[in-house]
Coordinates of C-alpha atoms and ligand atoms in Angstrom, one line a residue:
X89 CA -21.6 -30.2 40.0
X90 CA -23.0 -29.5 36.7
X91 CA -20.4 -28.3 34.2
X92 CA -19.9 -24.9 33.1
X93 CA -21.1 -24.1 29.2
X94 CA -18.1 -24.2 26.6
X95 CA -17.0 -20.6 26.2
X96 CA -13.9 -19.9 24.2
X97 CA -11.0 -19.5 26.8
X98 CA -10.3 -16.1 27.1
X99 CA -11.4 -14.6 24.0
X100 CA -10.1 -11.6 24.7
X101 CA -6.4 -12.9 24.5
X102 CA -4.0 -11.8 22.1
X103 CA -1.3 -13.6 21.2
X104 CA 1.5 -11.2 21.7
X105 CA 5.2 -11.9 21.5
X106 CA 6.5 -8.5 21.4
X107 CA 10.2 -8.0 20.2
X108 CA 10.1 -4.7 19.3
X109 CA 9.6 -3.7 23.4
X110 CA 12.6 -5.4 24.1
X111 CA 15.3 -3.4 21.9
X112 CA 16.6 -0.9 23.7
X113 CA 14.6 1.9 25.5
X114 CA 15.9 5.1 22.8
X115 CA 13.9 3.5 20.1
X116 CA 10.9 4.5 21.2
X117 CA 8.5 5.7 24.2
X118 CA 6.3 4.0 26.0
X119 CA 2.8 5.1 26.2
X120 CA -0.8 4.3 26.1
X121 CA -3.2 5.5 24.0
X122 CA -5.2 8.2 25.4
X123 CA -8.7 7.5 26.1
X124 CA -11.8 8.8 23.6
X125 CA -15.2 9.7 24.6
X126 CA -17.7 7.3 23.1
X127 CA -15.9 4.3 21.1
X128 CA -18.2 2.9 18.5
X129 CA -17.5 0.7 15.9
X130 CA -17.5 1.9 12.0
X131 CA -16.2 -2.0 10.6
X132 CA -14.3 -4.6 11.8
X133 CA -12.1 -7.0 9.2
X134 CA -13.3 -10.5 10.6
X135 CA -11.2 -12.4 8.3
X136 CA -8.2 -10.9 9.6
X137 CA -9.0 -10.9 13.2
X138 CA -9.1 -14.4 12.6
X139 CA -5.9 -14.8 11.2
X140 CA -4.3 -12.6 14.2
X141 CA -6.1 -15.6 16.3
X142 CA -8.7 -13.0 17.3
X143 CA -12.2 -13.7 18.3
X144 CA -14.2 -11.4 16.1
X145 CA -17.1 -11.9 18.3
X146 CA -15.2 -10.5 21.1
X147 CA -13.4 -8.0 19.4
X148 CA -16.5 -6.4 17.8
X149 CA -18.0 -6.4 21.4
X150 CA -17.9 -3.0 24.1
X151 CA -14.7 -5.2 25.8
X152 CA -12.8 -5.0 21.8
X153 CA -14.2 -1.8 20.7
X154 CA -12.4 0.0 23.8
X155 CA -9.2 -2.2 23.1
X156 CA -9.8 -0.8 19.5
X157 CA -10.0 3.0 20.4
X158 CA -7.5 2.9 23.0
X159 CA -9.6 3.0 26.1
X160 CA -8.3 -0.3 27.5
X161 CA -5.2 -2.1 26.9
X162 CA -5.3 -6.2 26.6
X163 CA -3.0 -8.3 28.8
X164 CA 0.2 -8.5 27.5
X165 CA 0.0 -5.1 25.2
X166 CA 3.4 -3.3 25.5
X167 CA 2.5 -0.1 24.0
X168 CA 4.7 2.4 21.8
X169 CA 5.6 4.9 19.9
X170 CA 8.8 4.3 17.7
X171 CA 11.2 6.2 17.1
X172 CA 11.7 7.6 13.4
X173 CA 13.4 10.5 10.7
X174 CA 13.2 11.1 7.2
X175 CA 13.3 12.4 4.1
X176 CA 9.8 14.0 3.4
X177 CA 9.8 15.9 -0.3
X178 CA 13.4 15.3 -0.6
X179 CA 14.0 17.7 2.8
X180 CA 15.8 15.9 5.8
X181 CA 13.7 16.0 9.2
X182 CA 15.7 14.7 11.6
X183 CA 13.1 13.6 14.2
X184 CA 9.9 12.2 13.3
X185 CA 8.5 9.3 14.8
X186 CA 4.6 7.8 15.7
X187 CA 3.1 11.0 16.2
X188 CA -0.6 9.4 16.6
X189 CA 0.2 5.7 16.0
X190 CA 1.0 3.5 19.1
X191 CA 1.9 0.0 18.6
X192 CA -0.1 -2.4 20.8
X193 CA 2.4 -5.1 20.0
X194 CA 3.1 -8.1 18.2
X195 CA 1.3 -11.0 17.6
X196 CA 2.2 -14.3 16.3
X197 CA -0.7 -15.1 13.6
X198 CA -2.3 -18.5 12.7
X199 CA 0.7 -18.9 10.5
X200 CA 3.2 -18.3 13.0
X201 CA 4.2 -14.8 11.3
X202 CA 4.6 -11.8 13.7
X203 CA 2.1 -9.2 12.9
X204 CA 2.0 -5.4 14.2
X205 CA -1.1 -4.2 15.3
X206 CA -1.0 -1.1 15.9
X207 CA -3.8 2.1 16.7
X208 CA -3.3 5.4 14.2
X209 CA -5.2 8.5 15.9
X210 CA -4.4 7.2 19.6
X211 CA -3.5 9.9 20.6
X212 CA -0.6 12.6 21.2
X213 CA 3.1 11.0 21.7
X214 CA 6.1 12.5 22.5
X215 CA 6.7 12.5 18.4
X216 CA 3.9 14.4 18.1
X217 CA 5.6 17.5 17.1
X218 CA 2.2 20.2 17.9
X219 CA -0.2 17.6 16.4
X220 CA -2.8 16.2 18.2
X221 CA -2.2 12.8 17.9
X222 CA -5.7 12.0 16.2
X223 CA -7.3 10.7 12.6
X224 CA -9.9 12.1 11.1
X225 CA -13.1 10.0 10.6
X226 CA -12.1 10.3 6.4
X227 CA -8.5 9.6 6.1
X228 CA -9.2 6.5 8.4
X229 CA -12.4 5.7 5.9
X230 CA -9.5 5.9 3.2
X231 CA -6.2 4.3 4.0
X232 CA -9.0 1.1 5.3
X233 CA -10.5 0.8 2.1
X234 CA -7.5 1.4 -0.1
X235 CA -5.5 -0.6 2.0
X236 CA -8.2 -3.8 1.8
X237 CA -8.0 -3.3 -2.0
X238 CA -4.6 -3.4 -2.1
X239 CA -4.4 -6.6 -0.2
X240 CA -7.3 -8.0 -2.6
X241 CA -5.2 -7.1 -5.7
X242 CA -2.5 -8.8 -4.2
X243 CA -0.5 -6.3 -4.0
X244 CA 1.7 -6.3 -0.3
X245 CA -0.1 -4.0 1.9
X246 CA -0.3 -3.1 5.4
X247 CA -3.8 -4.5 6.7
X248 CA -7.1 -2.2 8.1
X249 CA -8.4 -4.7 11.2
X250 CA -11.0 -2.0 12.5
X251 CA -12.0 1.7 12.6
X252 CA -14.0 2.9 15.2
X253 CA -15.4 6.7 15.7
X254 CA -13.8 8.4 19.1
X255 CA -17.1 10.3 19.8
X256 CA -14.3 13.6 19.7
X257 CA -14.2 16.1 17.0
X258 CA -11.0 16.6 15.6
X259 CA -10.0 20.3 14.4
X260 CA -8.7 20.6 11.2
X261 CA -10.2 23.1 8.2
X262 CA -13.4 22.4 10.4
X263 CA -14.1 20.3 13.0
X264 CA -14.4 16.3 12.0
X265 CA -15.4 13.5 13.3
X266 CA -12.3 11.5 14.7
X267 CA -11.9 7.8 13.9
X268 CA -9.1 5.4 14.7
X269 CA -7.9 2.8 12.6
X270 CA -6.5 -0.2 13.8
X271 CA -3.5 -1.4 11.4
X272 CA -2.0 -4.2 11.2
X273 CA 2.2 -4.7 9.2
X274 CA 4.5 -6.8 9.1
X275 CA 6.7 -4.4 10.8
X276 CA 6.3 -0.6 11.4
X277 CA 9.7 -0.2 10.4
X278 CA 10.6 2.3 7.9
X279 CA 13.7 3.4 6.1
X280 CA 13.2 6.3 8.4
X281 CA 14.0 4.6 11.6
X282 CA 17.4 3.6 10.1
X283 CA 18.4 7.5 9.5
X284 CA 17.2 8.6 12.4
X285 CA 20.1 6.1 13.8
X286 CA 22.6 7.0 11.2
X287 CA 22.0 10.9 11.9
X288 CA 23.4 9.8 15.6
X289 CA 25.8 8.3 14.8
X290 CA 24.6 5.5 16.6
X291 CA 26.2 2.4 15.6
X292 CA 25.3 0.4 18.5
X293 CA 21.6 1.0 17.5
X294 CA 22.5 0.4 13.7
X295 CA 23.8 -2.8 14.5
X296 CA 20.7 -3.9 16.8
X297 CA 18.1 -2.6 14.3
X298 CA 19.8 -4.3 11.8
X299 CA 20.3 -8.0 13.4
X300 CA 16.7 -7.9 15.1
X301 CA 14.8 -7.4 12.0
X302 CA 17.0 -10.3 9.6
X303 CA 15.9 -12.4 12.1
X304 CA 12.5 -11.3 12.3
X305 CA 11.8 -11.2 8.5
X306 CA 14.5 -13.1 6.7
X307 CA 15.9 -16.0 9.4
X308 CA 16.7 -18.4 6.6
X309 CA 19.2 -15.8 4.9
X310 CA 20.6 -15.2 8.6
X311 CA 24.9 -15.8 8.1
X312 CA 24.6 -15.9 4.2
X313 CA 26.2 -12.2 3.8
X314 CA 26.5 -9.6 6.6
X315 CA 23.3 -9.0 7.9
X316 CA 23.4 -5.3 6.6
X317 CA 23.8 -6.6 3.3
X318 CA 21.2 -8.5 3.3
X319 CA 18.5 -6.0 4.7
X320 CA 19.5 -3.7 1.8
X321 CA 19.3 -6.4 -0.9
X322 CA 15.8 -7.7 0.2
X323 CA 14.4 -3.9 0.6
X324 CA 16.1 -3.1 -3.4
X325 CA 14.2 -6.2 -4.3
X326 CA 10.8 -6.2 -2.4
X327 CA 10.5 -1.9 -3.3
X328 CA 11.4 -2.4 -6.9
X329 CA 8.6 -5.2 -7.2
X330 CA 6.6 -3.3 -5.1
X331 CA 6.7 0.0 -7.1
X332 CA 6.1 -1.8 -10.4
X333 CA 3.0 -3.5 -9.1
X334 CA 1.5 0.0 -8.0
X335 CA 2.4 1.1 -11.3
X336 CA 0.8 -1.8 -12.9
X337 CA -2.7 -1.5 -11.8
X338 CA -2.4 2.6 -11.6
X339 CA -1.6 3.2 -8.0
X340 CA -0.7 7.0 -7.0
X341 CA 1.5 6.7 -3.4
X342 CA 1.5 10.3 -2.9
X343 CA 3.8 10.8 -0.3
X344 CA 6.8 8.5 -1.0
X345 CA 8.9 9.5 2.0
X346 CA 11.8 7.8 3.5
X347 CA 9.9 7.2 6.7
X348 CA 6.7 6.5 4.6
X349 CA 9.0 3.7 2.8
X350 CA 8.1 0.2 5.0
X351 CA 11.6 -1.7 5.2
X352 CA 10.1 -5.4 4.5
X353 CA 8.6 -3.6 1.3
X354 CA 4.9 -3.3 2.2
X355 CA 2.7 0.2 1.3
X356 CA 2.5 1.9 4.1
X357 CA 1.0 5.3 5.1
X358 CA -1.7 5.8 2.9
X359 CA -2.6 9.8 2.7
X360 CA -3.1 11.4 -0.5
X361 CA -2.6 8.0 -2.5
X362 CA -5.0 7.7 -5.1
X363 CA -5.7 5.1 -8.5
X364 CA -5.9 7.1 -11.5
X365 CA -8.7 6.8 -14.1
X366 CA -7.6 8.4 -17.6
X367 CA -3.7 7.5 -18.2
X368 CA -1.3 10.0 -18.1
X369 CA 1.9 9.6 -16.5
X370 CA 2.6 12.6 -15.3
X371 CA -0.5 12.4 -13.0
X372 CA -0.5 13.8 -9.6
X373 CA -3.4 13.9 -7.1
X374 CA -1.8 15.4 -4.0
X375 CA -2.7 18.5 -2.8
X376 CA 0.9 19.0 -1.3
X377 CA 2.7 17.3 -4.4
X378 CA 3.2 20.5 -5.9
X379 CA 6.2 20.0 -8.4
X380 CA 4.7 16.9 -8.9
X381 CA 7.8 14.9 -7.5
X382 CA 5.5 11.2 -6.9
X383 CA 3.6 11.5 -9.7
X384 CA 2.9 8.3 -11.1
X385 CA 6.1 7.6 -13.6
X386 CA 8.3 9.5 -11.1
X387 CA 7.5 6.3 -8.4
X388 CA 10.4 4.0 -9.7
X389 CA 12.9 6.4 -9.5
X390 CA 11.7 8.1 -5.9
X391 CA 12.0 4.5 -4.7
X392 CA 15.3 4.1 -6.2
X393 CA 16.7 6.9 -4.2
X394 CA 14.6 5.9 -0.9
X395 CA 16.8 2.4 -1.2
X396 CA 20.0 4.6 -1.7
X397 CA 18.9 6.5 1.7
X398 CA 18.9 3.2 3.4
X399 CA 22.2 2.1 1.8
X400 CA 23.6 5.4 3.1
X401 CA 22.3 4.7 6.4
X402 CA 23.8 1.1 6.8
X403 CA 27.2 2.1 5.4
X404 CA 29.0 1.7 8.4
X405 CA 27.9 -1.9 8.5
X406 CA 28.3 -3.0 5.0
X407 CA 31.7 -3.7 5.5
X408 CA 35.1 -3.1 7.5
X409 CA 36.4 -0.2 5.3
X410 CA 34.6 2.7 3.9
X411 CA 35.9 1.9 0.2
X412 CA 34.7 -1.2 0.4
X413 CA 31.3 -0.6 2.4
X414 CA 30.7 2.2 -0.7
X415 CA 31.0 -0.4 -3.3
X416 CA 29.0 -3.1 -1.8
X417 CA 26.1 0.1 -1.6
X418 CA 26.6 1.0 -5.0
X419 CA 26.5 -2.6 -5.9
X420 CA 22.8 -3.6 -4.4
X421 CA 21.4 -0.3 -4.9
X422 CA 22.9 -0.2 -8.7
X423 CA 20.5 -3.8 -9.0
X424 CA 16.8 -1.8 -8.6
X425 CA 16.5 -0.5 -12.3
X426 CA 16.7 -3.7 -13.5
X427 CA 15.2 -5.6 -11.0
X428 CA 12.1 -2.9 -11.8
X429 CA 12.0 -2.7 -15.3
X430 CA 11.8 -7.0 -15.2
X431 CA 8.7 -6.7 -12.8
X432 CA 7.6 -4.4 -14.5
X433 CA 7.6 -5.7 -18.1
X434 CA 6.4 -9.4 -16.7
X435 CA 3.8 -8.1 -15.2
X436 CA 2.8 -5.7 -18.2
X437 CA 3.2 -8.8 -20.6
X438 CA 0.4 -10.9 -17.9
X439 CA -1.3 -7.6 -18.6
X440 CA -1.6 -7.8 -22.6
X441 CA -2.1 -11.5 -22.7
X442 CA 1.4 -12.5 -23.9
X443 CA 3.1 -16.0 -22.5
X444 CA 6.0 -15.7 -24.3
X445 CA 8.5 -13.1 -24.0
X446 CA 9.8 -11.8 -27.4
X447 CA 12.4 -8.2 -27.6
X448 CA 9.2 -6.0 -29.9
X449 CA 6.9 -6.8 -26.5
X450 CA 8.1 -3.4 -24.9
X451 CA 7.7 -1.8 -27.8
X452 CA 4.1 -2.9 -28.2
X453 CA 3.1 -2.4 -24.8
X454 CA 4.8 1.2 -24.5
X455 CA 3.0 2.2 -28.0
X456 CA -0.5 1.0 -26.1
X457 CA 0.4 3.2 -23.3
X458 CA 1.0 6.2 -25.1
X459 CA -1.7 6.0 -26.8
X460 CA -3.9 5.5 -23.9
X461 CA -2.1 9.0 -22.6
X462 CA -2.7 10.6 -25.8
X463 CA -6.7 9.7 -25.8
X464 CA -7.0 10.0 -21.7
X465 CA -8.3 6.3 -21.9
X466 CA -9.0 4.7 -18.8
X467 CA -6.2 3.1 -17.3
X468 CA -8.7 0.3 -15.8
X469 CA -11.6 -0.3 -18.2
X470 CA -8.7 -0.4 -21.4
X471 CA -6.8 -3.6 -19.9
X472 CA -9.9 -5.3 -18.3
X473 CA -11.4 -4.1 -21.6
X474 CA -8.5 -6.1 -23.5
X475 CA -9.1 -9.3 -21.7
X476 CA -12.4 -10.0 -23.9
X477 CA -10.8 -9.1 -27.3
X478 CA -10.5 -12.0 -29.7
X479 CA -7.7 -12.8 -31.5
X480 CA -10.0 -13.3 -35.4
X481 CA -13.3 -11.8 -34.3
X482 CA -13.2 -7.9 -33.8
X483 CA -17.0 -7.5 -33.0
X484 CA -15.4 -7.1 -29.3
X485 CA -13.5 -3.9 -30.4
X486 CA -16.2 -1.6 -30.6
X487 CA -17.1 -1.3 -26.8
X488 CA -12.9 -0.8 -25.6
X489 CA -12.6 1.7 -28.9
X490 CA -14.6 4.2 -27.0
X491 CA -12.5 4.7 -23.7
X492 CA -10.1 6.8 -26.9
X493 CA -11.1 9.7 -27.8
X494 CA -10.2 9.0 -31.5
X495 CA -11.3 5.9 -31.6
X496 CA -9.7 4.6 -34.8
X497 CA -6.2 5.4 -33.4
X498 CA -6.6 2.1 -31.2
X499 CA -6.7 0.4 -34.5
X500 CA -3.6 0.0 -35.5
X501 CA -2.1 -1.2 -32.4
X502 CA -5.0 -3.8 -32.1
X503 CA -3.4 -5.4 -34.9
X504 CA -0.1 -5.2 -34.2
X505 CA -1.3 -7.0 -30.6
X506 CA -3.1 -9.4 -32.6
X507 CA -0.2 -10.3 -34.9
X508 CA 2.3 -10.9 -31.8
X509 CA -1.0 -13.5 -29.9
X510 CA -0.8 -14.9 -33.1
X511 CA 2.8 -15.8 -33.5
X512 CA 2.6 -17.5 -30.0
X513 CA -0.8 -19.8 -30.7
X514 CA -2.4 -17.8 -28.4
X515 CA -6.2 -19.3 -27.6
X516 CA -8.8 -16.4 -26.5
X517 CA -10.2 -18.5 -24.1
X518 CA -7.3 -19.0 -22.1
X519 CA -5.7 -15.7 -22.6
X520 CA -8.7 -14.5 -21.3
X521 CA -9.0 -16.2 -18.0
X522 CA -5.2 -15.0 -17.5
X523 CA -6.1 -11.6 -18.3
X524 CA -8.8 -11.5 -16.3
X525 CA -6.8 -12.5 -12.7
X526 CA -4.3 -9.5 -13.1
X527 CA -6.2 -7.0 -14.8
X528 CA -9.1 -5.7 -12.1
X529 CA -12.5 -4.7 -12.9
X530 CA -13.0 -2.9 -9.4
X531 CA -10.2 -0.3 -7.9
X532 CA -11.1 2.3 -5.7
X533 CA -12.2 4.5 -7.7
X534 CA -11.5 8.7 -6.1
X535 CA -15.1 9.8 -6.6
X536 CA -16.3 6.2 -5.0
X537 CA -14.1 7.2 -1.9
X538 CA -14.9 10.6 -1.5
X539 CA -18.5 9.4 -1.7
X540 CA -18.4 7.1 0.0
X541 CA -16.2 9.2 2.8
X542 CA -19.2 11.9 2.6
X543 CA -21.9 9.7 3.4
X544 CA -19.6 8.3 6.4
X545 CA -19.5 11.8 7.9
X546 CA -23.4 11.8 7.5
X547 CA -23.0 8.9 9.8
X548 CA -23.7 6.4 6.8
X549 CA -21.6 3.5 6.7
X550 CA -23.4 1.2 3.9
X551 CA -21.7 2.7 1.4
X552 CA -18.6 2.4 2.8
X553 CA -19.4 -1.5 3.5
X554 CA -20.7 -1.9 0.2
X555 CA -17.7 -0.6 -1.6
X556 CA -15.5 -2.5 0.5
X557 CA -17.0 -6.0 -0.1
X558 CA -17.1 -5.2 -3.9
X559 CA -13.2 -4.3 -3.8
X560 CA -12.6 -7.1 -1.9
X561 CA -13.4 -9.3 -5.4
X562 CA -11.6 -7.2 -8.1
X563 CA -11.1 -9.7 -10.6
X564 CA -14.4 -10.4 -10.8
X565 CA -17.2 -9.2 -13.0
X566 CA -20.0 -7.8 -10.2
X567 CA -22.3 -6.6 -13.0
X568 CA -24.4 -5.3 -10.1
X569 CA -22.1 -3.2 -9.0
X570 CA -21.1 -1.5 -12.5
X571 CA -21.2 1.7 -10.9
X572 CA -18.3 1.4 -9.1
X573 CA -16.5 0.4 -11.8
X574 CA -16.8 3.1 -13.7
X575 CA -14.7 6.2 -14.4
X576 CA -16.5 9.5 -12.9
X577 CA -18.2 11.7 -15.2
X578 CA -16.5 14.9 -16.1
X579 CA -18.1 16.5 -13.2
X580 CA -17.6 13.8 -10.3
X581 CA -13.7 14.0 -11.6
X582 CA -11.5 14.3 -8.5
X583 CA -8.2 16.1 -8.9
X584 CA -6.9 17.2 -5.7
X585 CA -6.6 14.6 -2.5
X586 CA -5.9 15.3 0.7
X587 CA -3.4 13.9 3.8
X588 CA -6.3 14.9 6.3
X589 CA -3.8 15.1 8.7
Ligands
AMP612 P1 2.7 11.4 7.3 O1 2.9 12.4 6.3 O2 1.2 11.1 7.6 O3 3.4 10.1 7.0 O4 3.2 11.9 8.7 C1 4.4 12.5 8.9 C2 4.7 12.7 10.4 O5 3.7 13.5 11.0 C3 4.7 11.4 11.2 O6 5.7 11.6 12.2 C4 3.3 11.4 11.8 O7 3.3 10.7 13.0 C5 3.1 12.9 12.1 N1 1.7 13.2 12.2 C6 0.8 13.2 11.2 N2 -0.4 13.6 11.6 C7 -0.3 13.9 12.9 C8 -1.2 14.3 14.0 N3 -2.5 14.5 13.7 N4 -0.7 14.5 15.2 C9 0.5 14.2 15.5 N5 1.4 13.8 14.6 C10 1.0 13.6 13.3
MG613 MG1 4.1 8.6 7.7

């Protein structure tokens, strides 16, 4: 008998190990995703299907694309929607939840890590609270590409695998396009999911919640201090690095809710999130934001009081009396200031060049920054700008004095800067390479996005594509793609984004 042609085996497999199916049935519902009209791909992340142990070719095929919009489930999905509450503006909702998100299930990647992958705009749950449990085509154009650069910038992200247009209109100020987006975590769960516990009164659930995920995410601390404890002093840690390297390269959240606040410390939920271009601290892009409570200096102390909501939340488990479980709260949450303000300033002195760390350095770097606020420089183009500056030779000044309004108010501080390189032997050639992997030529630019979201709705993806494969490089130069690199023109300026929801 002549032998069959070497296909892959079962390329349509996914290698699910779902946990989160097995805790118990109140933490979520179980549901499919509703079926869509006429599935069609928009983009699928090939490099991460890979390292789900994905076959792209099959994934990007009619079988994958109806996996991808919810049409068909694989073998071995277990889908959900979890259970969640929140804080949302500082206002207590007690029942949120996946209100068009449905977990597929867990996979165990290349790596052996457990990865969500999950479909947002699948579809109404019983979370969805009056929604319709869809995406527009634009948000899901957004949180992909935003999320991709984040991950490019190194910055822990939730993943975009695919979007793929439903073929439905969704109705919101007009009728849309809807979209899906396939998104891929380390785990769905937010700080959220522990209130809406802790609102019950449900220490049974607490408990559970609390044991399944140390094992999950942090095994090798499992039995080193009550596992309570240790979910609290990872989330203080991983959300206080997290929110200074948002602030570092200029990222806007937006919407820095409880249940928008990932408990292994990954953004999550990109809506209204946005990179600003001129400095200013007290910038705000949200449409919804309106007292302007995440705007961008506002993040580190929002983030501090999300950690506090989850302290709150676990108190019953932090210890064996209430005293006690109140100081060890105060305790790790009492650690986030200064665990922020160290990421912060290390990752601000990687920014400026410095190796060394020396007590004027926070002086030096806040005097740049508030002069970049006072002469709406560029929050991008002054550090990447900085990188080429020479430590004896000041031709390179001329072209980073512009991004200031008054130019010759950047002066000063360039020589302070240059004084402080100079009293640690630092060589311009090697500062510059350093500078050059932390501070990014390419963010995703607002009037890039809404561009490029425009052109999408036209039913124009290049753009979209093109955009996306120069974000995925930040670092580097891409003189071919200057464009994006550039701040808008007074007239492309965007000052208002949207949730889309
Ligand atoms: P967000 O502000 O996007 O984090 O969403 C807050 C809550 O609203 C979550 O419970 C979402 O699942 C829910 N939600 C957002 N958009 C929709 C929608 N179109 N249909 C149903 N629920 C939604
Ligand atoms: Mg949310």
């Amino acid at each position: 008998m002549p032998t069959a042609p070497a296909k892959p085996a079962n390329p349509g497999r996914f290698n699910f190990a779902n946990s989160y199916a097995r805790l118990p049935e109140h933490f979520f519902a179980r549901l499919a995703p509703t079926p869509v009209a006429a599935p069609q791909l928009i983009q699928l992340n090939r490099p991460l299907s890979v390292e789900l142990g994905l076959d792209p070719e099959w994934l990007g095929g009619e079988q994958g694309v109806a996996v991808l919009a919810g049409n068909s489930l694989p073998p071995g999905a277990e889908p959900l929607a979890m259970a969640y509450a929140g804080h949302q503006f500082g206002a207590w909702v007690p029942q949120l939840g996946d209100g068009r998100a449905i977990l597929l299930g867990e996979v165990v990647d290349r790596k052996g890590r457990r990865r969500d992958i999950q479909l947002k705009g699948a579809g109404p749950t019983p979370f969805s609270r009056g929604g319709d449990g869809r995406a527009a085509l634009g948000p899901v154009l957004r949180e992909y590409l935003i999320s991709e650069a984040m991950a490019a910038l190194g910055i822990p992200t939730t993943r975009a695998m695919a979007a793929v247009l439903t073929g439905e209109l969704v109705v919101r100020e007009t009728r849309l396009a809807g979209a899906i987006l396939t998104r891929v975590a380390q785990s769905h769960v937010r700080v959220g999911t522990f209130q809406f516990f802790a609102a019950r009164d449900d220490r049974r659930a607490l408990i559970e919640l609390t044991d399944y995920l140390v094992g999950r995410h942090y095994p090798e601390l499992a039995g080193t201090a009550r596992a309570a404890r240790i979910l609290l002093r990872e989330l203080v840690q991983r959300q206080a690095g997290l929110v200074a390297a948002w602030m570092l390269v200029g990222f806007i959240h937006g919407v820095m809710n409880t249940d928008n606040t990932s408990i292994v410390g990954e953004t999550i939920d990109y809506g209204p999130c946005a990179f600003m271009d001129a400095y200013h601290p007290e910038t705000v892009f949200s449409s919804i934001d309106h007292y302007g409570r995440y705007a961008y200096a506002n993040q580190q102390a929002m983030a501090h009081g999300n950690v506090a909501r989850l302290a709150q939340s676990l108190l019953p488990l932090l210890a064996d009396n209430p005293e006690e479980a109140l100081a060890v709260a105060r305790e790790e949450v009492a650690r986030f200031p200064e665990l922020f303000q160290a990421a912060w300033l290390a990752g601000m002195r990687r920014k400026i060049g410095l190796r060394e760390e020396r007590a004027e350095d926070r002086g030096l770097i806040e005097e740049l920054l508030a002069l970049m606020a006072a002469n709406r420089a560029d929050f991008t183009l002054t550090f990447r700008g900085l990188c080429r500056l020479e430590t004896v030779d000041l031709q390179g000044d001329q072209e980073l004095r512009r991004l200031f309004e008054r130019p010759e108010e950047f002066e000063p501080w360039a020589q302070s800067w240059r004084s402080r390189l100079a009293a640690e032997g630092s060589d311009d050639r090697q500062r510059r390479a350093a500078m050059e992997a932390v501070n990014p030529a390419f963010i995703p630019r607002n009037h890039r996005v809404e561009e490029v979201i425009r052109a999408g709705y036209q039913g124009d993806f290049s753009r979209f594509r093109e955009l996306l494969a120069v974000l995925a490089a930040p670092f580097a130069d891409q003189p071919e793609f200057i464009r994006y690199a550039r701040p808008p023109r007074p007239e492309e300026v965007v000052t208002k984004t949207f949730c889309g929801t």
